[in-house]
Amino acid sequence: MKSTFKFLVTLAFIITIILGQHLKDVEIEVKVNDLLHQMTFAEKVGQMTQFSGTNKRYEQMIREGKIGSLLNVIGAEENNRLQKIAVEESRLGIPLVIGLDVIHGYRTIFPIPLAASASWDTVLIRKAAEIAAKEAASAGIHWTFAPMVDIARDARWGRIAEGAGEDPFLGSAMARAQVLGFQGKSLADPLTLLACGKHFVAYGGAEGGRDYNTVDISERTLREIYLPLFKAAVDAGVGTLMSAFNEIGGVPASANQFTLQTILKGEWGFDGFVVSDWNSIGELVAHGIAKDRLEAGVKGLTAGVDMDMEGRCYTIDMEALVADGTLSEELINDAVRRILRIKFKLGLFEHPYIDESIQKELILHQDHIQTALELARESIVLLKNKRDILPLNRKELNTIALIGPLADDKDAPLGTWRCQGKQEDVVTVYEGLKNKLGDEVKIIYAKGCDVKNNSRTEFNKAIKVVRKADIVVMVMGESADMSGEAASRADLSLPGVQAELLNAIAETNKPVVLVLMNGRPLTLSNVESKVTAIVEAWHLGIQHGNAVADVLVGDYNPSGKLTATFPRSVGQIPIYYNHKNSGRPNNPSDKFTSKYIDLPSSPLYPFGYGLSYTKFKYSDIKVLNNRLLSSDELVVSVNVKNVGKRDGDEVVQLYIRDMVGSVTRPVKELKGFQRVALEAGEQKTVQFRVPVQELRFYDSDMKYTVEPGDFSVMIGGNSVEGLTANFKVISLK
Ligand code: NOJ
């Protein structure tokens, strides 16, 4: 009786919420339509226009209703000032929506997204996005061009730094976490940001890993590998998407009716708006599918790009095309409706201004810095640790030689897209170690060389320092501008003369711990055997040095796992764990199988890989029910025991393989993961529940379905090693 009552109350509550939301949505639609009817053609096109920065001319255009959005305007006061022009001086008083690339923090800079994804910690990543939103919103920003949800299977592509790596399942989880973090519970909350999933779509598939380059992939790969992250973002309620620079099989993404209209706005029912990338509509001319900006504008709009970023392609000249029937006015109305809808959802009509006093309290708040430290620690991946040289034994060490161009560098930790991050906020590795070790262990530092220039003049000084030390910590890698947009590299080894310096130092026979800082997987084959340990520290944000020091001395036990494969050589690229088997899978004793004659096919470090200062033992994999209907869940468990002497976290990963399909299937696909904390000696049973629907793929008729048949499931600590079991999906027929 009591429980029935409780149930009814809960039901009534839920219905009230749903009805309330529905009423709000209806109310917004009424307001949008009302406003739309009052707008001139020029005002409509104005809403669809976004410019960067500001000047007197733009201010006049805002006054005339000819700009609907700005990006790259910094500071609460300035944003309020411009907003005031829109709200109080334009005819209809439609507020601006102001955007900025808040990618991994606003002023409190977190690890770059590729690094953060190595934490596999969706809770912490969501929290970091929430903090970024708070800080940016307090500075008058409404909209971030993040998360980047592009799959990257090619480490040459500099923008691999901005995403979650190579896997669609993990990438979808990260997309969800970031959208929920940025957008919070309600877009109308003044301390949240409207998110933007980018770059729609397949931008990471650039040939040769060269930014902006051609993409040519099958519809199956598009749907199974590249689109799921966008779908996850849309399902999480992302308000906007950004159309990409690249073409896909002959059709530029910013003029692509199939991806934008058919899939996004049709199949997925996306009701937010699409903004172009920077002049990506204008670039349709260079792509060679439009003769001028006007034609490019028509193509972009027809495809479903609602707002033109810095392209000057959506103009009043379109009015003549509407008049002569070349362009449907309904396309324009639909775009404007979408933009206005979001502006209402953001609450900009009711609260157009930000309280200028709150930024002071929020920016670089102690809690934000603490979260930056936690995420930085979790992002670190221990790649090698011979003879358990790490953690450093501070009791027995007298002197550490700290060498390398990035050891005391305040710029690289900020990484690509550092927004308002400042060097003065950054803790370097040198500072982090000094903070940690004080007078206990002597640290002698020598830079040794630069990242980019090839001077060897400092080598000898560094070698002299090394001779005085018990152990060498070398901090090397890429400067911040070597990854991110327009920063593709053809050679992925340590840049400049860093490897040479490392080799010279290794000849002293002192143990070397290599701490890497980079925005992408590197090829390390020429240095890997020369060093005793490798700590992958990426670009970790303002707390970089403290996080690295925590790991080096063992105050934090590393738990990060790679989310992008580390190749042995650039020649192996593209290399990713979820590849197909081919008709002749690699067999070392058979020449006529798929492999290189000069290199193994395997990577140096696989997806999902990362060591700990303790060891985890997996045992007893159990599939609860190994005959499943397509409506069932696969329930599978495994015991994981910490068999070492330190407490630690393990990211337990579940992969499946569909053994026989109507089309070929990958050799492995990630379908579950859990971060598990285990004290020394502790064992836990880790259970996964994978809906059979999660095993769907596009069959030979391009139907999204699960095919009955045999599957194997593997659970382990990376994509290569694990315990396996089998199950079947049976059909009811
Ligand atoms: C170009 C980049 O591709 C995109 O990611 C970014 O959001 C815009 N510029 C705006 O800065």
XYZ file of C-alpha atoms and ligand atoms in Angstrom:
744
model
C 0.000 0.000 0.000
C 2.723 2.354 1.136
C 4.853 1.497 -1.875
C 1.910 1.989 -4.273
C 1.415 5.451 -2.814
C 5.112 6.224 -3.182
C 5.004 4.998 -6.761
C 2.006 7.232 -7.563
C 3.643 10.271 -6.000
C 6.840 9.637 -7.973
C 4.829 9.155 -11.162
C 2.912 12.387 -10.587
C 6.208 14.154 -9.956
C 7.735 12.826 -13.168
C 4.623 13.734 -15.176
C 4.704 17.263 -13.736
C 8.345 17.638 -14.748
C 7.736 16.294 -18.248
C 4.644 18.442 -18.684
C 6.473 21.436 -17.271
C 9.325 20.943 -19.713
C 6.882 20.411 -22.550
C 5.037 23.606 -21.673
C 8.324 25.489 -21.551
C 9.263 24.098 -24.975
C 5.875 25.093 -26.402
C 6.239 28.549 -24.893
C 9.669 28.903 -26.486
C 8.322 27.832 -29.879
C 5.594 30.488 -29.645
C 8.148 33.166 -28.787
C 10.507 32.039 -31.570
C 7.768 32.180 -34.187
C 6.522 35.483 -32.929
C 9.974 37.000 -33.229
C 10.623 35.398 -36.602
C 7.499 37.043 -38.027
C 8.765 40.469 -37.043
C 12.175 40.009 -38.659
C 13.351 41.499 -41.934
C 15.405 39.393 -44.315
C 18.538 41.275 -43.256
C 17.830 40.574 -39.593
C 17.317 36.895 -40.299
C 20.623 36.631 -42.124
C 22.159 38.639 -39.282
C 21.179 35.980 -36.763
C 22.932 33.438 -38.969
C 26.153 35.449 -39.006
C 29.061 35.125 -36.581
C 32.153 37.308 -36.463
C 35.359 37.126 -34.476
C 36.399 39.942 -32.150
C 34.919 43.380 -32.487
C 35.428 46.854 -33.892
C 33.321 49.921 -34.586
C 31.934 48.462 -37.806
C 30.806 45.266 -36.074
C 29.242 47.311 -33.291
C 27.204 49.199 -35.891
C 26.225 45.899 -37.505
C 25.067 44.582 -34.116
C 22.968 47.721 -33.736
C 21.426 47.026 -37.154
C 20.682 43.404 -36.254
C 23.239 42.126 -38.746
C 25.300 39.996 -36.357
C 23.792 37.263 -34.215
C 26.914 35.911 -32.606
C 30.494 36.819 -31.786
C 33.481 34.722 -30.887
C 36.809 35.564 -29.305
C 35.647 38.510 -27.217
C 37.357 38.400 -23.844
C 36.197 39.675 -20.462
C 32.843 40.079 -18.737
C 32.849 43.849 -19.090
C 33.514 43.781 -22.825
C 30.977 41.042 -23.439
C 28.350 42.925 -21.442
C 29.123 46.114 -23.353
C 28.541 44.437 -26.710
C 25.498 42.600 -25.439
C 24.052 45.918 -24.350
C 24.257 47.205 -27.925
C 22.391 44.143 -29.178
C 19.744 44.196 -26.475
C 19.211 47.903 -26.010
C 20.099 49.454 -29.350
C 18.963 46.979 -31.999
C 15.400 47.077 -33.319
C 14.283 43.735 -31.933
C 16.701 43.524 -29.020
C 17.797 39.979 -29.790
C 20.776 39.117 -27.586
C 24.084 37.906 -28.974
C 25.330 34.414 -28.243
C 29.034 34.749 -27.511
C 31.384 31.831 -28.132
C 34.971 30.911 -27.369
C 37.177 27.841 -27.645
C 37.069 26.731 -24.019
C 38.613 23.350 -24.696
C 40.376 22.176 -21.550
C 39.696 24.983 -19.155
C 39.221 28.737 -19.235
C 41.887 30.088 -16.861
C 42.309 26.940 -14.741
C 43.843 24.813 -17.453
C 43.287 21.058 -17.257
C 45.138 18.351 -19.211
C 44.619 18.443 -22.974
C 41.659 16.228 -23.923
C 43.797 13.349 -25.237
C 45.591 13.246 -21.890
C 42.380 13.544 -19.889
C 40.878 10.660 -21.834
C 43.752 8.471 -20.607
C 42.171 8.756 -17.152
C 39.087 6.923 -18.447
C 37.413 8.862 -15.648
C 34.158 10.269 -16.944
C 33.209 11.662 -13.531
C 36.317 13.787 -13.214
C 36.202 14.846 -16.862
C 32.626 16.004 -16.399
C 33.685 17.959 -13.323
C 36.535 19.616 -15.238
C 34.087 20.679 -17.970
C 31.736 22.030 -15.306
C 34.551 24.139 -13.860
C 35.638 25.371 -17.277
C 32.034 26.393 -17.912
C 31.763 28.254 -14.615
C 34.927 30.248 -15.172
C 34.160 31.075 -18.803
C 30.530 31.935 -18.124
C 31.585 34.283 -15.352
C 33.577 36.119 -18.027
C 30.499 36.584 -20.191
C 30.958 33.571 -22.489
C 27.806 31.605 -23.358
C 29.086 29.007 -25.732
C 32.158 26.809 -26.051
C 33.342 25.163 -29.241
C 33.882 21.893 -27.442
C 33.985 18.972 -27.047
C 35.948 17.888 -30.080
C 34.534 14.436 -30.690
C 36.592 13.461 -33.713
C 38.036 9.977 -33.852
C 41.761 10.053 -34.589
C 43.467 6.965 -35.946
C 46.458 8.843 -37.228
C 48.877 10.390 -34.754
C 50.375 12.630 -37.430
C 47.161 14.654 -37.257
C 47.902 17.411 -34.747
C 44.311 17.623 -33.580
C 44.502 14.162 -32.053
C 45.470 16.217 -28.960
C 41.971 17.698 -28.764
C 39.954 14.490 -28.673
C 39.635 11.214 -26.805
C 41.729 9.117 -29.168
C 40.790 6.286 -31.461
C 37.849 4.454 -29.965
C 34.153 5.168 -30.600
C 32.892 3.602 -27.351
C 35.305 5.448 -25.089
C 34.961 8.585 -27.203
C 31.184 8.480 -26.808
C 31.509 8.216 -23.036
C 33.863 11.204 -23.026
C 31.554 13.169 -25.343
C 28.630 12.572 -22.991
C 30.641 13.525 -19.909
C 31.832 16.784 -21.421
C 28.456 17.831 -22.805
C 26.844 17.186 -19.421
C 29.675 19.010 -17.700
C 29.571 22.109 -19.896
C 25.799 22.366 -20.159
C 24.968 21.343 -16.591
C 21.384 20.647 -15.589
C 19.985 23.621 -17.440
C 21.335 25.841 -20.179
C 19.515 28.696 -18.486
C 21.846 28.436 -15.492
C 24.110 31.487 -15.975
C 27.189 29.481 -14.985
C 26.889 26.838 -17.671
C 28.004 26.899 -21.303
C 26.260 25.817 -24.446
C 28.412 23.002 -25.865
C 29.345 22.330 -29.488
C 30.251 18.860 -30.763
C 32.828 19.239 -33.489
C 33.851 18.756 -36.270
C 30.939 17.178 -38.048
C 32.161 14.869 -39.430
C 35.137 12.576 -40.070
C 37.613 15.468 -39.830
C 40.125 13.134 -38.169
C 40.150 10.851 -41.207
C 42.394 13.280 -43.146
C 44.597 11.499 -45.669
C 48.204 11.330 -44.520
C 47.190 12.874 -41.199
C 47.538 16.286 -42.819
C 45.143 18.796 -41.303
C 42.217 19.897 -43.503
C 43.035 17.164 -46.031
C 40.656 14.982 -48.032
C 38.677 12.241 -46.301
C 37.377 9.270 -48.233
C 35.708 6.626 -46.112
C 32.848 4.180 -46.547
C 29.400 4.892 -45.160
C 29.904 1.933 -42.819
C 33.089 3.399 -41.340
C 31.407 6.783 -41.121
C 28.478 5.351 -39.211
C 30.330 2.871 -37.012
C 33.504 4.771 -36.197
C 33.072 8.520 -36.711
C 29.392 9.229 -36.077
C 28.740 7.469 -32.728
C 30.499 10.195 -30.722
C 28.323 12.875 -32.293
C 25.254 10.749 -31.653
C 26.307 10.424 -28.011
C 26.712 14.198 -27.789
C 23.291 14.744 -29.370
C 21.692 12.200 -27.028
C 23.292 14.020 -24.105
C 21.522 17.181 -25.265
C 24.327 19.084 -26.985
C 22.870 22.351 -28.269
C 25.121 22.870 -31.269
C 27.447 21.068 -33.664
C 30.179 22.509 -35.882
C 30.460 21.461 -39.521
C 33.971 20.453 -40.525
C 36.524 21.702 -43.048
C 37.111 18.381 -44.801
C 35.354 16.735 -47.675
C 33.976 13.216 -47.386
C 34.248 11.290 -50.626
C 33.816 14.356 -52.804
C 31.295 16.285 -50.712
C 32.633 18.860 -48.246
C 31.257 18.367 -44.754
C 29.962 21.949 -44.676
C 27.854 21.307 -47.764
C 26.944 17.739 -47.002
C 23.226 17.138 -47.174
C 23.640 13.463 -46.356
C 25.435 13.944 -43.043
C 23.731 17.183 -41.971
C 20.178 16.853 -43.244
C 19.597 13.141 -43.692
C 21.482 11.864 -40.656
C 21.754 14.691 -38.116
C 18.526 16.614 -38.551
C 16.561 13.716 -40.061
C 17.473 10.372 -38.515
C 18.611 11.864 -35.192
C 16.032 14.642 -34.972
C 18.624 17.201 -33.810
C 16.829 20.434 -32.924
C 19.838 22.580 -31.994
C 21.819 24.491 -34.602
C 24.900 23.869 -36.708
C 27.640 26.483 -36.942
C 30.225 26.260 -39.697
C 33.880 26.021 -38.854
C 35.897 29.179 -39.507
C 35.030 30.105 -43.110
C 34.341 26.455 -43.936
C 31.422 27.608 -46.098
C 33.617 30.166 -47.858
C 36.135 27.386 -48.482
C 33.611 25.562 -50.654
C 35.015 27.815 -53.387
C 38.533 26.424 -52.874
C 37.104 22.914 -52.639
C 35.784 23.610 -56.116
C 32.073 23.084 -55.565
C 31.009 26.741 -55.613
C 32.025 29.538 -57.959
C 31.708 32.317 -55.370
C 30.706 33.044 -51.774
C 27.062 33.413 -52.633
C 26.885 29.997 -54.242
C 28.888 28.596 -51.330
C 26.345 30.139 -48.948
C 23.470 28.530 -50.789
C 25.201 25.150 -50.633
C 26.030 25.477 -46.948
C 22.537 26.581 -46.039
C 20.861 23.938 -48.169
C 22.988 21.295 -46.487
C 21.877 22.515 -43.072
C 24.600 24.796 -41.737
C 22.600 27.339 -39.746
C 25.269 29.838 -38.741
C 28.224 31.017 -40.772
C 31.421 31.539 -38.746
C 33.586 34.234 -40.320
C 32.587 33.237 -43.845
C 30.539 36.248 -44.978
C 28.549 33.857 -47.147
C 25.111 34.314 -45.595
C 24.270 37.753 -46.884
C 21.460 40.000 -47.969
C 22.275 38.955 -51.555
C 20.403 35.764 -50.793
C 17.165 37.707 -50.833
C 17.205 37.889 -54.633
C 17.682 34.128 -54.766
C 14.658 33.649 -52.537
C 12.715 36.009 -54.788
C 13.604 34.089 -57.957
C 12.917 30.740 -56.302
C 16.522 29.446 -56.292
C 16.561 29.355 -52.491
C 13.686 28.434 -50.236
C 12.955 30.985 -47.518
C 11.937 28.102 -45.313
C 15.612 27.055 -45.124
C 16.440 30.463 -43.737
C 13.499 30.436 -41.357
C 14.490 27.006 -40.082
C 18.052 28.156 -39.405
C 16.874 31.298 -37.597
C 14.340 29.317 -35.570
C 17.065 26.950 -34.399
C 19.330 29.813 -33.361
C 16.574 31.732 -31.568
C 15.397 28.565 -29.829
C 18.858 28.114 -28.322
C 19.030 31.790 -27.316
C 15.733 31.380 -25.460
C 16.923 28.134 -23.855
C 20.037 29.929 -22.682
C 17.805 32.442 -20.942
C 19.540 35.266 -22.800
C 16.339 37.212 -23.345
C 15.628 37.308 -19.597
C 19.231 37.614 -18.380
C 21.435 38.953 -21.157
C 24.218 40.200 -18.863
C 26.652 38.484 -16.553
C 27.278 39.796 -13.059
C 30.784 41.186 -13.490
C 31.742 40.640 -9.892
C 31.609 36.830 -9.836
C 34.585 36.153 -12.077
C 36.933 37.291 -9.334
C 35.704 34.633 -6.925
C 35.548 31.865 -9.475
C 38.633 32.145 -11.618
C 41.436 29.908 -10.354
C 39.383 28.949 -7.311
C 41.313 26.575 -5.042
C 38.821 23.750 -5.739
C 39.381 24.212 -9.457
C 43.139 23.918 -9.045
C 42.666 20.813 -6.920
C 40.532 19.198 -9.642
C 43.173 20.153 -12.216
C 45.741 18.315 -10.097
C 43.552 15.238 -9.696
C 42.835 14.987 -13.409
C 46.483 15.623 -14.271
C 47.583 12.746 -12.036
C 45.013 10.389 -13.499
C 46.026 11.334 -17.048
C 49.628 10.158 -16.641
C 50.453 6.807 -18.254
C 53.388 4.728 -17.071
C 54.760 3.083 -20.210
C 57.860 1.357 -18.915
C 59.292 0.669 -15.473
C 62.213 -1.756 -15.642
C 63.421 -3.168 -12.314
C 60.696 -1.086 -10.674
C 62.989 1.912 -10.774
C 59.969 4.082 -10.112
C 58.795 5.395 -7.769
C 62.042 7.134 -6.909
C 63.428 6.023 -3.616
C 63.750 9.380 -1.905
C 65.403 7.879 1.168
C 68.310 6.429 -0.789
C 68.761 9.065 -3.456
C 71.213 11.893 -2.967
C 71.118 13.671 -6.301
C 68.747 13.755 -9.263
C 69.916 15.190 -12.574
C 66.923 16.883 -14.149
C 67.589 17.331 -17.855
C 65.681 18.425 -20.895
C 64.135 21.394 -22.664
C 60.727 20.911 -21.080
C 61.829 20.265 -17.482
C 61.354 23.869 -16.461
C 59.105 25.049 -19.268
C 55.967 26.951 -18.340
C 54.460 27.026 -21.787
C 54.238 23.412 -22.943
C 52.018 22.248 -20.030
C 49.278 24.609 -21.234
C 49.130 22.646 -24.499
C 47.067 23.579 -27.509
C 43.980 25.848 -27.050
C 44.997 27.211 -23.662
C 42.205 29.784 -23.696
C 42.985 32.293 -20.922
C 45.596 30.026 -19.320
C 48.712 31.887 -18.217
C 52.280 30.727 -17.866
C 52.404 32.292 -14.413
C 49.835 29.716 -13.212
C 51.893 26.742 -14.367
C 53.943 24.490 -12.106
C 56.852 22.988 -14.052
C 58.336 19.557 -13.374
C 61.374 21.233 -11.825
C 59.166 23.256 -9.484
C 56.988 20.252 -8.728
C 59.979 18.138 -7.744
C 61.468 20.921 -5.653
C 58.118 21.455 -3.884
C 57.971 17.778 -3.179
C 61.525 16.961 -2.215
C 62.681 20.184 -0.589
C 66.179 19.665 0.774
C 65.763 15.925 1.064
C 67.218 15.174 -2.376
C 69.441 17.492 -4.381
C 68.141 18.323 -7.850
C 70.578 19.663 -10.423
C 68.994 20.959 -13.562
C 70.402 21.409 -17.053
C 68.333 22.115 -20.118
C 70.675 20.253 -22.486
C 69.005 21.371 -25.706
C 65.900 23.000 -27.154
C 62.832 21.234 -28.478
C 63.150 22.603 -31.971
C 66.563 24.042 -32.764
C 69.416 21.669 -33.390
C 72.122 23.215 -31.253
C 74.264 20.754 -29.307
C 76.270 23.341 -27.408
C 74.605 22.548 -24.086
C 75.128 18.771 -24.323
C 78.391 18.686 -22.387
C 77.048 20.758 -19.546
C 74.130 18.344 -19.210
C 76.429 15.313 -19.297
C 78.565 16.844 -16.548
C 75.469 17.327 -14.399
C 74.451 13.728 -15.049
C 77.822 12.410 -13.872
C 77.220 13.963 -10.454
C 73.812 12.307 -10.007
C 72.443 8.904 -8.954
C 69.615 8.997 -11.455
C 68.555 11.075 -14.452
C 65.063 12.410 -15.086
C 64.759 13.702 -18.650
C 61.754 15.797 -19.604
C 61.372 15.885 -23.354
C 58.835 15.934 -26.112
C 56.819 18.461 -28.060
C 56.232 22.124 -27.416
C 52.616 23.204 -27.195
C 52.445 24.453 -30.783
C 53.497 21.083 -32.202
C 50.019 19.612 -31.780
C 46.539 21.016 -32.233
C 45.138 22.740 -35.303
C 47.438 23.042 -38.320
C 50.182 21.150 -36.465
C 50.429 17.848 -38.292
C 53.827 16.182 -38.210
C 55.286 13.705 -40.692
C 57.970 12.528 -38.259
C 56.731 11.482 -34.822
C 60.036 10.913 -33.082
C 61.354 13.288 -30.428
C 61.850 16.587 -32.263
C 65.222 18.251 -32.829
C 68.295 16.808 -31.138
C 66.480 15.504 -28.054
C 67.005 11.824 -28.931
C 70.665 12.538 -29.591
C 71.032 14.128 -26.166
C 69.236 11.204 -24.602
C 71.593 8.750 -26.315
C 74.630 10.700 -25.162
C 73.344 10.696 -21.596
C 72.444 7.009 -21.692
C 76.119 6.313 -22.425
C 76.980 7.450 -18.908
C 75.185 4.284 -17.762
C 73.145 6.181 -15.217
C 69.533 5.028 -15.022
C 67.321 7.332 -17.082
C 63.651 8.053 -16.430
C 62.110 9.669 -19.489
C 59.168 11.952 -18.782
C 57.388 12.716 -22.020
C 55.375 15.807 -22.774
C 53.492 15.655 -26.014
C 50.132 16.139 -27.663
C 50.006 12.873 -29.549
C 51.482 9.359 -29.607
C 55.169 9.527 -30.492
C 57.377 6.924 -32.123
C 59.867 5.993 -29.425
C 61.630 2.977 -30.931
C 64.975 4.816 -31.092
C 64.992 5.737 -27.402
C 62.849 3.127 -25.662
C 65.656 0.621 -25.049
C 67.998 3.334 -23.733
C 65.868 4.306 -20.772
C 64.814 2.471 -17.640
C 61.386 4.035 -17.302
C 58.985 6.089 -19.398
C 56.291 8.302 -17.931
C 53.849 9.691 -20.494
C 52.822 13.055 -19.081
C 51.338 14.820 -22.143
C 50.489 18.495 -21.620
C 48.814 18.380 -18.244
C 47.762 21.968 -17.630
C 48.638 24.271 -14.762
C 49.265 21.488 -12.244
C 51.585 19.620 -14.593
C 54.684 19.667 -12.395
C 52.923 18.715 -9.181
C 51.189 15.773 -10.840
C 54.414 14.500 -12.397
C 56.257 14.860 -9.088
C 53.498 12.933 -7.289
C 53.939 10.079 -9.737
C 57.750 10.136 -9.740
C 58.023 9.849 -5.968
C 55.055 7.504 -5.597
C 52.647 9.800 -3.773
C 50.293 8.884 -6.573
C 50.256 5.442 -8.182
C 49.785 5.913 -11.955
C 46.620 4.469 -13.438
C 46.250 6.069 -16.877
C 45.770 3.929 -19.967
C 46.453 4.937 -23.555
C 43.495 5.910 -25.663
C 45.511 6.045 -28.866
C 47.951 3.441 -30.124
C 51.683 4.247 -30.037
C 53.190 3.048 -33.325
C 56.742 1.764 -33.651
C 57.164 3.808 -36.770
C 55.197 6.324 -38.808
C 55.148 3.698 -41.561
C 52.616 1.665 -39.542
C 50.041 4.464 -39.546
C 47.069 4.191 -39.566
C 47.354 1.754 -36.688
C 44.505 1.132 -34.238
C 43.411 -1.759 -32.074
C 39.946 -2.276 -33.580
C 41.219 -3.187 -37.025
C 39.879 -5.913 -39.272
C 41.409 -9.375 -39.480
C 41.992 -9.397 -43.257
C 41.968 -12.640 -45.251
C 45.588 -13.210 -44.317
C 46.101 -12.171 -40.733
C 49.688 -11.685 -39.666
C 51.492 -15.009 -39.207
C 55.228 -14.655 -38.526
C 56.001 -18.035 -40.097
C 54.131 -17.353 -43.315
C 55.531 -14.689 -45.609
C 52.299 -14.277 -47.536
C 50.359 -12.789 -44.678
C 49.567 -9.197 -43.870
C 52.705 -7.638 -42.400
C 55.818 -5.589 -43.017
C 59.102 -7.247 -43.888
C 61.045 -4.684 -41.885
C 58.921 -4.197 -38.774
C 56.447 -6.135 -36.626
C 52.790 -5.327 -37.218
C 52.190 -4.761 -33.525
C 52.440 -1.281 -32.023
C 55.033 -0.247 -29.452
C 52.268 0.370 -26.903
C 48.707 -0.720 -27.614
C 45.411 1.003 -26.938
C 44.355 0.595 -23.317
C 47.922 0.045 -22.130
C 49.421 1.537 -18.980
C 51.402 0.197 -16.019
C 51.016 0.744 -12.296
C 53.398 0.553 -9.333
C 51.441 -2.487 -8.276
C 50.307 -5.555 -10.251
C 46.774 -6.679 -10.972
C 45.875 -10.294 -11.515
C 42.751 -11.226 -13.451
C 41.013 -14.554 -12.800
C 37.779 -16.411 -13.115
C 35.945 -14.789 -16.011
C 32.299 -15.825 -15.876
C 29.519 -15.274 -18.349
C 26.236 -15.479 -16.480
C 24.150 -16.528 -19.440
C 25.901 -17.493 -22.622
C 22.803 -17.728 -24.819
C 21.279 -14.324 -25.288
C 18.383 -12.796 -27.145
C 18.888 -9.462 -28.830
C 16.837 -7.829 -26.072
C 19.042 -9.281 -23.292
C 22.109 -8.042 -21.505
C 25.421 -9.828 -21.471
C 26.374 -10.145 -17.810
C 30.000 -11.024 -17.345
C 32.308 -10.804 -14.361
C 35.935 -11.224 -13.535
C 38.011 -11.160 -10.379
C 40.718 -8.546 -10.225
C 43.264 -8.772 -7.442
C 45.917 -6.275 -6.459
C 48.823 -8.657 -5.946
C 51.412 -5.970 -5.261
C 52.335 -3.962 -2.228
C 50.730 -0.624 -3.084
C 47.150 0.501 -3.361
C 46.189 1.353 -6.910
C 43.448 1.947 -9.461
C 42.981 -0.329 -12.436
C 40.966 0.519 -15.533
C 39.307 -2.802 -16.317
C 38.401 -3.060 -19.985
C 35.900 -5.287 -21.776
C 36.227 -6.094 -25.457
C 34.037 -8.234 -27.674
C 34.506 -9.918 -30.998
C 31.706 -10.885 -33.319
C 33.120 -14.083 -34.797
C 31.164 -14.324 -38.056
C 29.062 -11.618 -39.652
C 27.443 -10.799 -42.954
C 30.236 -8.235 -43.241
C 33.710 -8.307 -41.671
C 33.937 -7.200 -38.049
C 36.858 -5.761 -36.068
C 39.124 -8.176 -34.186
C 38.128 -6.393 -30.978
C 35.740 -3.673 -29.902
C 35.677 -1.964 -26.529
C 32.218 -2.295 -24.992
C 32.788 -1.527 -21.342
C 35.281 -0.140 -18.837
C 35.430 0.539 -15.124
C 37.984 2.262 -12.923
C 38.420 0.086 -9.883
C 40.304 1.088 -6.730
C 42.083 -1.817 -5.034
C 44.096 -1.747 -1.868
C 47.239 -3.861 -1.743
C 46.135 -7.490 -1.506
C 42.494 -6.682 -2.167
C 40.361 -8.559 -4.684
C 37.117 -7.387 -6.249
C 34.668 -9.017 -8.560
C 34.037 -6.614 -11.386
C 30.774 -7.097 -13.193
C 29.802 -5.678 -16.587
C 26.351 -5.549 -18.115
C 26.465 -5.019 -21.851
C 23.109 -4.693 -23.622
C 23.126 -6.993 -26.652
C 21.919 -3.946 -28.582
C 25.401 -2.535 -28.001
C 26.670 -5.229 -30.416
C 24.788 -3.777 -33.362
C 26.556 -2.885 -36.580
C 25.652 -2.082 -40.181
C 25.033 -5.397 -41.936
C 25.404 -6.196 -45.620
C 22.178 -4.277 -46.320
C 23.312 -1.333 -44.156
C 20.718 -2.278 -41.559
C 21.792 -1.460 -37.991
C 21.329 -4.786 -36.280
C 22.740 -7.554 -34.101
C 23.330 -10.729 -36.028
C 22.794 -13.995 -34.161
C 25.939 -16.089 -33.809
C 29.093 -16.602 -31.789
C 30.894 -13.889 -29.878
C 33.917 -13.829 -27.666
C 34.420 -11.451 -24.778
C 37.776 -10.461 -23.331
C 38.374 -8.625 -20.072
C 41.773 -7.273 -19.175
C 43.984 -4.334 -18.390
C 44.654 -3.399 -22.032
C 43.493 -4.266 -25.542
C 45.996 -7.088 -25.995
C 45.985 -9.152 -22.803
C 42.958 -10.523 -21.012
C 40.790 -13.466 -20.113
C 38.296 -14.616 -22.677
C 34.960 -16.405 -22.674
C 32.342 -17.100 -25.293
C 28.657 -16.462 -25.718
C 26.014 -16.718 -28.385
C 23.297 -14.428 -29.559
C 20.381 -16.620 -30.587
C 17.451 -15.735 -32.726
C 13.860 -16.408 -31.704
C 13.043 -17.810 -35.107
C 38.880 26.612 -36.287
C 38.881 25.302 -35.568
O 38.895 24.244 -36.499
C 37.691 25.128 -34.641
O 37.864 23.949 -33.903
C 37.525 26.312 -33.750
O 36.443 26.116 -32.875
C 37.322 27.536 -34.613
N 38.496 27.731 -35.454
C 37.063 28.794 -33.787
O 38.192 29.205 -33.140
